[in-house]
Backbone as ProteinMPNN parsed JSONL, in Angstrom:
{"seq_chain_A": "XXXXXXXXXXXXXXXXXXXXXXXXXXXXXXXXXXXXXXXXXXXXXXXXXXXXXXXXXXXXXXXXXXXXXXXXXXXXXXXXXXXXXXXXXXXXXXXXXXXXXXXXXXXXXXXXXXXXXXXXXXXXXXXXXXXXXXXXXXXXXXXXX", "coords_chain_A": {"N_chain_A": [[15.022, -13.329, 12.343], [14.986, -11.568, 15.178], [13.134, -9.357, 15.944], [10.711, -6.761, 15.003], [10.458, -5.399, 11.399], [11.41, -2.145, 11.03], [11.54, -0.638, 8.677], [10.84, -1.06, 5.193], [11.469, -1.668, 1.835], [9.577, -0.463, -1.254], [9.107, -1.312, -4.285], [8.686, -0.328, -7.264], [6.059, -1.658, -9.678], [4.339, -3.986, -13.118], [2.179, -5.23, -11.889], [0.804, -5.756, -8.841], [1.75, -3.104, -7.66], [2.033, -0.347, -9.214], [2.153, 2.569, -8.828], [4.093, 3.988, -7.044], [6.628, 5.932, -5.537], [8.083, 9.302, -5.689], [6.933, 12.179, -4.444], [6.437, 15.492, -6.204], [6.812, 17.382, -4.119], [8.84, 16.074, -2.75], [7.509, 13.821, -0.815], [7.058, 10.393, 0.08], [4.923, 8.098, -2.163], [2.474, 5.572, -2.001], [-0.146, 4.35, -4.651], [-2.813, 3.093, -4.83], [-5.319, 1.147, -6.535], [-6.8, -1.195, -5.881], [-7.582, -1.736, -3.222], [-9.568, -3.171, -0.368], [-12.551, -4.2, 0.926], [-14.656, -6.611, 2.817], [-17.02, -5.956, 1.316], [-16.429, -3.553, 0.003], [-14.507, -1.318, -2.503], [-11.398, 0.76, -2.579], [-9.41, 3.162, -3.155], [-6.409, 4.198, -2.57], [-4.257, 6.59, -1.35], [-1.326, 6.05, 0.072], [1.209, 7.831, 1.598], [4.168, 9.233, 3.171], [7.006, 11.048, 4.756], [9.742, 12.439, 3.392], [11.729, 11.271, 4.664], [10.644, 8.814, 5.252], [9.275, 8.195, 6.958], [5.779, 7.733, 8.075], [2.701, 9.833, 6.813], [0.638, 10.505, 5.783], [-2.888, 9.378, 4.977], [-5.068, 8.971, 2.25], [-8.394, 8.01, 1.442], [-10.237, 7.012, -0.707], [-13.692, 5.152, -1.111], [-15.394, 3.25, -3.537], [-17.077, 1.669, -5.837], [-16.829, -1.589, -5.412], [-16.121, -4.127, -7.874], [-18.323, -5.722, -9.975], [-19.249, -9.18, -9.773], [-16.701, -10.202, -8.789], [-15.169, -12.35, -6.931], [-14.863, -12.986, -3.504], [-12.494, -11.829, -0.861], [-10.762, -11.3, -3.063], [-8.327, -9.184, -5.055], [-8.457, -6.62, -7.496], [-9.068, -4.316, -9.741], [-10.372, -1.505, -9.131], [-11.566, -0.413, -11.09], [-11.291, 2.969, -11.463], [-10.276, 4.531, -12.846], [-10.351, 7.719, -13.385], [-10.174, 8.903, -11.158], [-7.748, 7.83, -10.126], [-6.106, 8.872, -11.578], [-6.565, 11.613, -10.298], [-5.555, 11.768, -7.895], [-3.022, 10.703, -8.662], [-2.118, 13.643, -10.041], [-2.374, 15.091, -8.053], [-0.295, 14.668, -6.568], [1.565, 16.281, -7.567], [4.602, 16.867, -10.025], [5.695, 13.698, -10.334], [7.866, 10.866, -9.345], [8.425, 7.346, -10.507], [9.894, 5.233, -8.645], [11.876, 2.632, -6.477], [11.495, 2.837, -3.29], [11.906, 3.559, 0.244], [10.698, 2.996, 3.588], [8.602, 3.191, 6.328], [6.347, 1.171, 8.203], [3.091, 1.183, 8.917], [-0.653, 1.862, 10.512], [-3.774, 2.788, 9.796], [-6.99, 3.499, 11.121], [-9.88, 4.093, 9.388], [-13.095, 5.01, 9.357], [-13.796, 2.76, 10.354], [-11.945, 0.64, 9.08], [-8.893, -0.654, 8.373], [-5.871, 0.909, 7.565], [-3.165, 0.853, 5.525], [0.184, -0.549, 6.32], [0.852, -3.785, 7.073], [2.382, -5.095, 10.201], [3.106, -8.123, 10.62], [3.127, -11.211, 12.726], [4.14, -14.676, 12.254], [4.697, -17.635, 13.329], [7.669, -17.172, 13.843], [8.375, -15.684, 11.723], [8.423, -12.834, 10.473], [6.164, -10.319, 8.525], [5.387, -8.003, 6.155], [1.978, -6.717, 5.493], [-0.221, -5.282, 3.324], [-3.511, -3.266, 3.88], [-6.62, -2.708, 3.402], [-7.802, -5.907, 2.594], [-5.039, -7.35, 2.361], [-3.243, -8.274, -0.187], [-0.896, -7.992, -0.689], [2.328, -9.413, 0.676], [5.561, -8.631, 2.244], [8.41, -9.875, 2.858], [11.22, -10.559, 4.716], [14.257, -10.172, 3.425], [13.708, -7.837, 2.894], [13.615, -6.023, 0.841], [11.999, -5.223, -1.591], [11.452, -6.634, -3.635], [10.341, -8.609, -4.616], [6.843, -10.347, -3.868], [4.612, -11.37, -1.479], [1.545, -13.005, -2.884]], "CA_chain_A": [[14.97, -11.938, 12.776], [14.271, -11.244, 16.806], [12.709, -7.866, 15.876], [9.727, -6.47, 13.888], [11.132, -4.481, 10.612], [11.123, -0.861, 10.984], [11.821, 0.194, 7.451], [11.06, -1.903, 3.906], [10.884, -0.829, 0.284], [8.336, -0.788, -2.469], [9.199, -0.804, -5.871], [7.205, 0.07, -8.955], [6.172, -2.828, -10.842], [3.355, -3.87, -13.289], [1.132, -6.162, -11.395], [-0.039, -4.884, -7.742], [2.444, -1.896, -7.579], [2.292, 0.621, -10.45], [2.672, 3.715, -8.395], [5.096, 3.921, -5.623], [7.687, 6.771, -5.478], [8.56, 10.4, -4.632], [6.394, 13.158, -5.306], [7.03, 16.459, -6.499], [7.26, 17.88, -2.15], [9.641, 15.355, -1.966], [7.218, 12.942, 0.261], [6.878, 9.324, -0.609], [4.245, 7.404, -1.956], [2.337, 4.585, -2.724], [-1.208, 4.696, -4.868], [-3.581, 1.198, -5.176], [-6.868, 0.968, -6.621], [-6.826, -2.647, -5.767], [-7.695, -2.347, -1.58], [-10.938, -4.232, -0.678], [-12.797, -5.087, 2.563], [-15.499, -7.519, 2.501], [-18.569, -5.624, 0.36], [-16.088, -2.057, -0.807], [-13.412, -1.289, -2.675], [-10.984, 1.493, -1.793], [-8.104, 3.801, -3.905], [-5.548, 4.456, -1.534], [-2.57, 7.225, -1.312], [-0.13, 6.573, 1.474], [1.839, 9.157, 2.106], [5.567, 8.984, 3.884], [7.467, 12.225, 4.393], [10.634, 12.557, 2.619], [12.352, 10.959, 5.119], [9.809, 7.525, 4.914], [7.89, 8.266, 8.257], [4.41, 7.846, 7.833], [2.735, 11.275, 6.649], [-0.962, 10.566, 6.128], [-3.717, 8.601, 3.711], [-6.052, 9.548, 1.911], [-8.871, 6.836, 0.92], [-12.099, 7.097, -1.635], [-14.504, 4.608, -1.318], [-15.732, 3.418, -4.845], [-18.024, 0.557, -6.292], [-16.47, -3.106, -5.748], [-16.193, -4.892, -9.458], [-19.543, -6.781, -9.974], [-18.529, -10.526, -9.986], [-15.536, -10.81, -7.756], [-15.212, -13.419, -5.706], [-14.688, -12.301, -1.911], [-11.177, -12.218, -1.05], [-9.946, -10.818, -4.477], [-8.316, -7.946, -5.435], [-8.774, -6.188, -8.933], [-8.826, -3.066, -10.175], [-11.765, -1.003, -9.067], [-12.033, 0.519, -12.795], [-11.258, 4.482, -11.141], [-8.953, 5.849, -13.626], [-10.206, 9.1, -13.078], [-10.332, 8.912, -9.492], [-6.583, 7.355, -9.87], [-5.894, 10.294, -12.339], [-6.584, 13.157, -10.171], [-4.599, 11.439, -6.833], [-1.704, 11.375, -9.233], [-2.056, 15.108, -10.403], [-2.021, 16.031, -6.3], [1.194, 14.852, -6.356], [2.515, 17.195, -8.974], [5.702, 16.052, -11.365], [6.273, 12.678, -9.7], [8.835, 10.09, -10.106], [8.188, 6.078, -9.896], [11.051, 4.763, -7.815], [11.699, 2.574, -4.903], [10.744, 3.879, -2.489], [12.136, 2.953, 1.681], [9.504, 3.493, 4.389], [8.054, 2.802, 8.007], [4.948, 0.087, 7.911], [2.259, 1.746, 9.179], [-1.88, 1.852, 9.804], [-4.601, 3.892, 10.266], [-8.268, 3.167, 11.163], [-10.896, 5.258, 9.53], [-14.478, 4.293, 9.359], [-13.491, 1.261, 11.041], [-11.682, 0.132, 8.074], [-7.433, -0.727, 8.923], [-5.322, 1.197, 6.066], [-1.611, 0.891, 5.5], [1.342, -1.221, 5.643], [0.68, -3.781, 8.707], [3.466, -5.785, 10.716], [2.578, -9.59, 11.564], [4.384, -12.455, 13.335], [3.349, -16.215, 11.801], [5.649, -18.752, 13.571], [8.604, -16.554, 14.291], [8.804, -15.273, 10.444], [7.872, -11.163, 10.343], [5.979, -9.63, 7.364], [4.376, -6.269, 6.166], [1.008, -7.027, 4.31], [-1.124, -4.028, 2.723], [-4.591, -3.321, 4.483], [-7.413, -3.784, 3.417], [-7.114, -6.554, 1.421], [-3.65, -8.035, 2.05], [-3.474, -8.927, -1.098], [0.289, -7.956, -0.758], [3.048, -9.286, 1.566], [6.841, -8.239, 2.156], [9.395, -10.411, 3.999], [12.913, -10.381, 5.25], [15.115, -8.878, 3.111], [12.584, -5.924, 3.135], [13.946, -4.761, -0.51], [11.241, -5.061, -2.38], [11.845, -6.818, -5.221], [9.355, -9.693, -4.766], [6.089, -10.036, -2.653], [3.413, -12.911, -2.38], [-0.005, -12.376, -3.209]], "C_chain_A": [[14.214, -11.882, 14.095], [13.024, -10.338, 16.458], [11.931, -7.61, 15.15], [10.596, -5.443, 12.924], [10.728, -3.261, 10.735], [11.152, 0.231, 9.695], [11.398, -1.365, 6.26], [10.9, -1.136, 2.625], [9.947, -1.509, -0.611], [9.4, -0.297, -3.556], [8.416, -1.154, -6.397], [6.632, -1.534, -9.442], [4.799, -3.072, -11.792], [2.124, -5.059, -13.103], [0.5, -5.377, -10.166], [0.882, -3.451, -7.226], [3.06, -0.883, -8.388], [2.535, 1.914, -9.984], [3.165, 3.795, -7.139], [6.364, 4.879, -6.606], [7.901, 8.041, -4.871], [7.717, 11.161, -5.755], [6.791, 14.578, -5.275], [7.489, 17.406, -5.312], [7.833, 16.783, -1.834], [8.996, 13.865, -0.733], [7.084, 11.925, -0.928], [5.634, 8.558, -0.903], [4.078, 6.208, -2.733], [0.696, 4.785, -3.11], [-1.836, 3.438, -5.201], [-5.393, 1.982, -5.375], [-7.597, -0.588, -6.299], [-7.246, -2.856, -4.298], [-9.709, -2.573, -1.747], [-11.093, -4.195, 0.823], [-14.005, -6.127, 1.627], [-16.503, -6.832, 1.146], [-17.421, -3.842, -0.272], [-14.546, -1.975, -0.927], [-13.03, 0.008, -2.34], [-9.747, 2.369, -3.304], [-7.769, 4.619, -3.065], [-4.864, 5.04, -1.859], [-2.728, 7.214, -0.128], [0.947, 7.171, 1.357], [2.956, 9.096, 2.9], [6.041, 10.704, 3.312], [8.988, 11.28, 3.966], [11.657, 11.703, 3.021], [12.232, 9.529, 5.758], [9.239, 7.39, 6.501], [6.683, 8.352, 7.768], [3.579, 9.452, 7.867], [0.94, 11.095, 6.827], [-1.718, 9.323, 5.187], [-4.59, 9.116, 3.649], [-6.563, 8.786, 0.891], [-10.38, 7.217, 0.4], [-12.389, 5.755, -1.701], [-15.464, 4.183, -2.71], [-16.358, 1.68, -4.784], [-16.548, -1.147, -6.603], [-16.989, -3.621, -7.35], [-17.418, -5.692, -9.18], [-19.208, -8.342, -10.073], [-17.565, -11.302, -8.993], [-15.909, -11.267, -6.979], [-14.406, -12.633, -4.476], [-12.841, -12.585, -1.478], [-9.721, -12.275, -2.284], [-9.717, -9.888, -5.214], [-8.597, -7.677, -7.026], [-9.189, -4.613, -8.542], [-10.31, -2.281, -10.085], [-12.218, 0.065, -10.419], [-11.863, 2.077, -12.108], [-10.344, 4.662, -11.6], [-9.219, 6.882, -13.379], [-10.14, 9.54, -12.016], [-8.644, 9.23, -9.456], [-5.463, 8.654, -10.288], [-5.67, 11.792, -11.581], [-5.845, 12.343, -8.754], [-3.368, 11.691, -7.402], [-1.303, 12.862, -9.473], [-1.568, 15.545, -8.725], [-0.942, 15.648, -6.576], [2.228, 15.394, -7.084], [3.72, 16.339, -9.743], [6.278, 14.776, -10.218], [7.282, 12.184, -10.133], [8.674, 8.483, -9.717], [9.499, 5.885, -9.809], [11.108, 3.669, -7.007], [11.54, 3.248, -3.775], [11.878, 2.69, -0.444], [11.582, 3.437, 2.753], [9.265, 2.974, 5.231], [6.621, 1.934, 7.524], [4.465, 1.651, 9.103], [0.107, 1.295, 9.515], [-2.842, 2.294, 10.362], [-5.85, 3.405, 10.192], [-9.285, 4.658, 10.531], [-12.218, 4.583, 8.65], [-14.087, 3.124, 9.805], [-12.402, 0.269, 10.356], [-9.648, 0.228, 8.199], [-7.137, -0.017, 7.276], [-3.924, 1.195, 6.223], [-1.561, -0.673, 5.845], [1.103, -2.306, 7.245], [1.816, -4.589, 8.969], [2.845, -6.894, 11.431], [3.282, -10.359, 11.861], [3.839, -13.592, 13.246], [4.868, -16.604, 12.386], [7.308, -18.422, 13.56], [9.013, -15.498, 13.249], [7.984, -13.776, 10.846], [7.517, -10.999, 8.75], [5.04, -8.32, 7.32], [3.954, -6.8, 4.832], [0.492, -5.684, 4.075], [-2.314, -4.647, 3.233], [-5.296, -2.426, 3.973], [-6.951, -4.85, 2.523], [-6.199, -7.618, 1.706], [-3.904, -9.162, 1.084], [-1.334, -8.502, -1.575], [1.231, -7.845, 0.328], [4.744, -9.251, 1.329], [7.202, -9.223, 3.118], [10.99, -10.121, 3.699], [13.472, -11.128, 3.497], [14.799, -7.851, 3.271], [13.055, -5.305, 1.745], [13.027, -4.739, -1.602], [10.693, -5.791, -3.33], [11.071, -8.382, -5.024], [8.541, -9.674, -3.142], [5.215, -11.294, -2.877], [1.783, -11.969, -2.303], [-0.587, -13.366, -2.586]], "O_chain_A": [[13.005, -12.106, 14.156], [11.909, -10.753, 16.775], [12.164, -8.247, 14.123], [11.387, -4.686, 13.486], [9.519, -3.128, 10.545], [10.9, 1.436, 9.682], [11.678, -2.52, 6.582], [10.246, -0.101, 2.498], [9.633, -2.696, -0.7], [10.17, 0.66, -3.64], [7.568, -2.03, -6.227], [7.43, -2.461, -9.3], [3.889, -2.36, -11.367], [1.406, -5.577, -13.959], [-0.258, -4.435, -10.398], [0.421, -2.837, -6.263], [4.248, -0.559, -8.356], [3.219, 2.573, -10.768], [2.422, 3.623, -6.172], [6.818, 4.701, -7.737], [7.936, 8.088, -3.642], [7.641, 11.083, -6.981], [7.493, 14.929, -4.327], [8.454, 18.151, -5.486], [7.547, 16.293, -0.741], [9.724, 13.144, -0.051], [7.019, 12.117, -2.143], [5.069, 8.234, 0.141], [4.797, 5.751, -3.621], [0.019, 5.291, -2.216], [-1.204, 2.708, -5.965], [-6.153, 2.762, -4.801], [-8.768, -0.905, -6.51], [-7.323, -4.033, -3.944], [-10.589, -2.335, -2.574], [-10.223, -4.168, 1.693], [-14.174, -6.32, 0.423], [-16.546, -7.417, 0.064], [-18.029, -3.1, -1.044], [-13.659, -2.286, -0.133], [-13.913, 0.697, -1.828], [-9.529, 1.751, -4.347], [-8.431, 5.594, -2.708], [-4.307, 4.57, -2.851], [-3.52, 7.77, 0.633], [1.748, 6.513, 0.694], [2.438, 8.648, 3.923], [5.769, 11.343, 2.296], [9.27, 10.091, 4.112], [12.47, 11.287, 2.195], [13.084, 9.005, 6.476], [8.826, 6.33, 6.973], [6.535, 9.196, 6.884], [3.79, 10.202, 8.819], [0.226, 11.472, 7.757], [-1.028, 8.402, 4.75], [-5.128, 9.732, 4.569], [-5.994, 8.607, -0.186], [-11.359, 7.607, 1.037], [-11.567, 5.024, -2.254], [-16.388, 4.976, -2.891], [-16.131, 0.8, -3.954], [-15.803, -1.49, -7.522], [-18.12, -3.449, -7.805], [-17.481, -6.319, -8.123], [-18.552, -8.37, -11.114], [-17.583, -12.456, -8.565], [-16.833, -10.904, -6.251], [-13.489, -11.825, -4.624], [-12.181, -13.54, -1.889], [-8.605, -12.781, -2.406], [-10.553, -9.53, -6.043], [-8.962, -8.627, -7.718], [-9.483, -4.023, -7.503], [-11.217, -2.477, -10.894], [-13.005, 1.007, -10.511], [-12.928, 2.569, -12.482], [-9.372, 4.993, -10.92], [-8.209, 7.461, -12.978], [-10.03, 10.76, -11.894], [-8.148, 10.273, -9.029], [-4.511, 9.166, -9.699], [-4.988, 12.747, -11.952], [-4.856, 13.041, -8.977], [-2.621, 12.577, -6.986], [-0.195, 13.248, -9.103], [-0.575, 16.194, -8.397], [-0.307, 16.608, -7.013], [3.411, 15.072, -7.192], [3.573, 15.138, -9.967], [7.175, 14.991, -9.403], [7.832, 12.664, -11.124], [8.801, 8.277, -8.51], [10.273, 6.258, -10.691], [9.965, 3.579, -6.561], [11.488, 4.475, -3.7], [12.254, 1.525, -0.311], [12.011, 4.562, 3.007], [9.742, 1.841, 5.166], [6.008, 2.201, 6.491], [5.059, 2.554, 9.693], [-0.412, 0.484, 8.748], [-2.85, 2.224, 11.591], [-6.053, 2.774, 9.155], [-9.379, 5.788, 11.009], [-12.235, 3.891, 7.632], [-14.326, 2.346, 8.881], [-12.016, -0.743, 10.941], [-9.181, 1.36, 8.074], [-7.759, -0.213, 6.232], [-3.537, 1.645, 7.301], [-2.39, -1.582, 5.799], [1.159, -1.776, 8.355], [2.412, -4.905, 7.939], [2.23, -6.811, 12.494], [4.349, -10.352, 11.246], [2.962, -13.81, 14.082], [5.923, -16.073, 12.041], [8.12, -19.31, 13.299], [9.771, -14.577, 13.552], [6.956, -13.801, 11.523], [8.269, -11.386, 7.856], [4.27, -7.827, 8.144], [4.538, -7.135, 3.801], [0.946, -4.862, 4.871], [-2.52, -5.86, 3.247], [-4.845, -1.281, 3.96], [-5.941, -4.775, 1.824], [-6.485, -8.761, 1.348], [-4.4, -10.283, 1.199], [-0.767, -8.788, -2.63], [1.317, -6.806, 0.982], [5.209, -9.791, 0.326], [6.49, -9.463, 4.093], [11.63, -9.636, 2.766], [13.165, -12.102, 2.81], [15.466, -6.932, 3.746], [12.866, -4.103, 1.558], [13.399, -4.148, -2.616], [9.573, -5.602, -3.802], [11.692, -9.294, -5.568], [8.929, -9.355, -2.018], [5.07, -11.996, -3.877], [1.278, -10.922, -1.898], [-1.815, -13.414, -2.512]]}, "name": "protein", "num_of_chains": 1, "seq": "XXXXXXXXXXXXXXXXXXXXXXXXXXXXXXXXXXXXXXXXXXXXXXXXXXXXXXXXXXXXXXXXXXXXXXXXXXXXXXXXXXXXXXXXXXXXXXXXXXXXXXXXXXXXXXXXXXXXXXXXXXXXXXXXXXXXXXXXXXXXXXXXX"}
């Protein structure tokens, strides 16, 4: 592939992608309690309008797991955190989902979908973290960790 990908999909699944789809205004998302920088973990909604352009994020800051080794995602224990992100998005639906990479700096901290070039190969990892990458096909349906 000459070209960086301008579109890939997420689908659902139950390891690092349990919520990805369309919410009840029709925009798309994806929800992780799993993003990380060095010392804080993160529970992420990204946000795509209806039409999989990048719409917004919106990121809480929450207590890194005691133990984890550096460089390892896991589940920052915020069900209720995770709980009320889902509710904003009124009667959802988990889906695939097809969307623009993306990423946004706030507090210094990269968020979204990023686009990299290793040795001619293109992929879109998840930030912080990349603890999940997409390659060519772009459909979803398998990622490496």
């Amino acid at each position: 592939m000459d070209q960086a990908p301008t579109r890939f999909r997420i689908v659902p699944d139950d390891y690092h992608v349990p919520y990805a789809g369309t919410a009840a205004d029709g925009r798309k998302f994806f929800l992780s309690d799993e993003l990380f920088s060095r010392d804080s973990s993160y529970v992420g909604l990204f946000l795509w309008k209806a039409d999989g352009t990048f719409d917004e994020v919106k990121v809480d800051k929450v207590t890194r797991p005691a133990g984890l080794p550096p460089g390892q995602a896991a589940s920052a224990n915020a069900d209720k955190l995770v709980a009320a992100r889902l509710a904003e998005l009124g009667k959802y639906v988990l889906e695939p989902i097809d969307v623009e990479p993306f990423t946004k700096e706030i507090d210094n901290i990269t968020f979204g979908w990023e686009v990299s070039q290793y040795e001619g190969e293109y992929s879109i990892h998840i930030e912080p973290g990349d603890f999940i990458a997409y390659y060519e096909p772009w459909d979803g349906l398998g990622y490496d960790t």
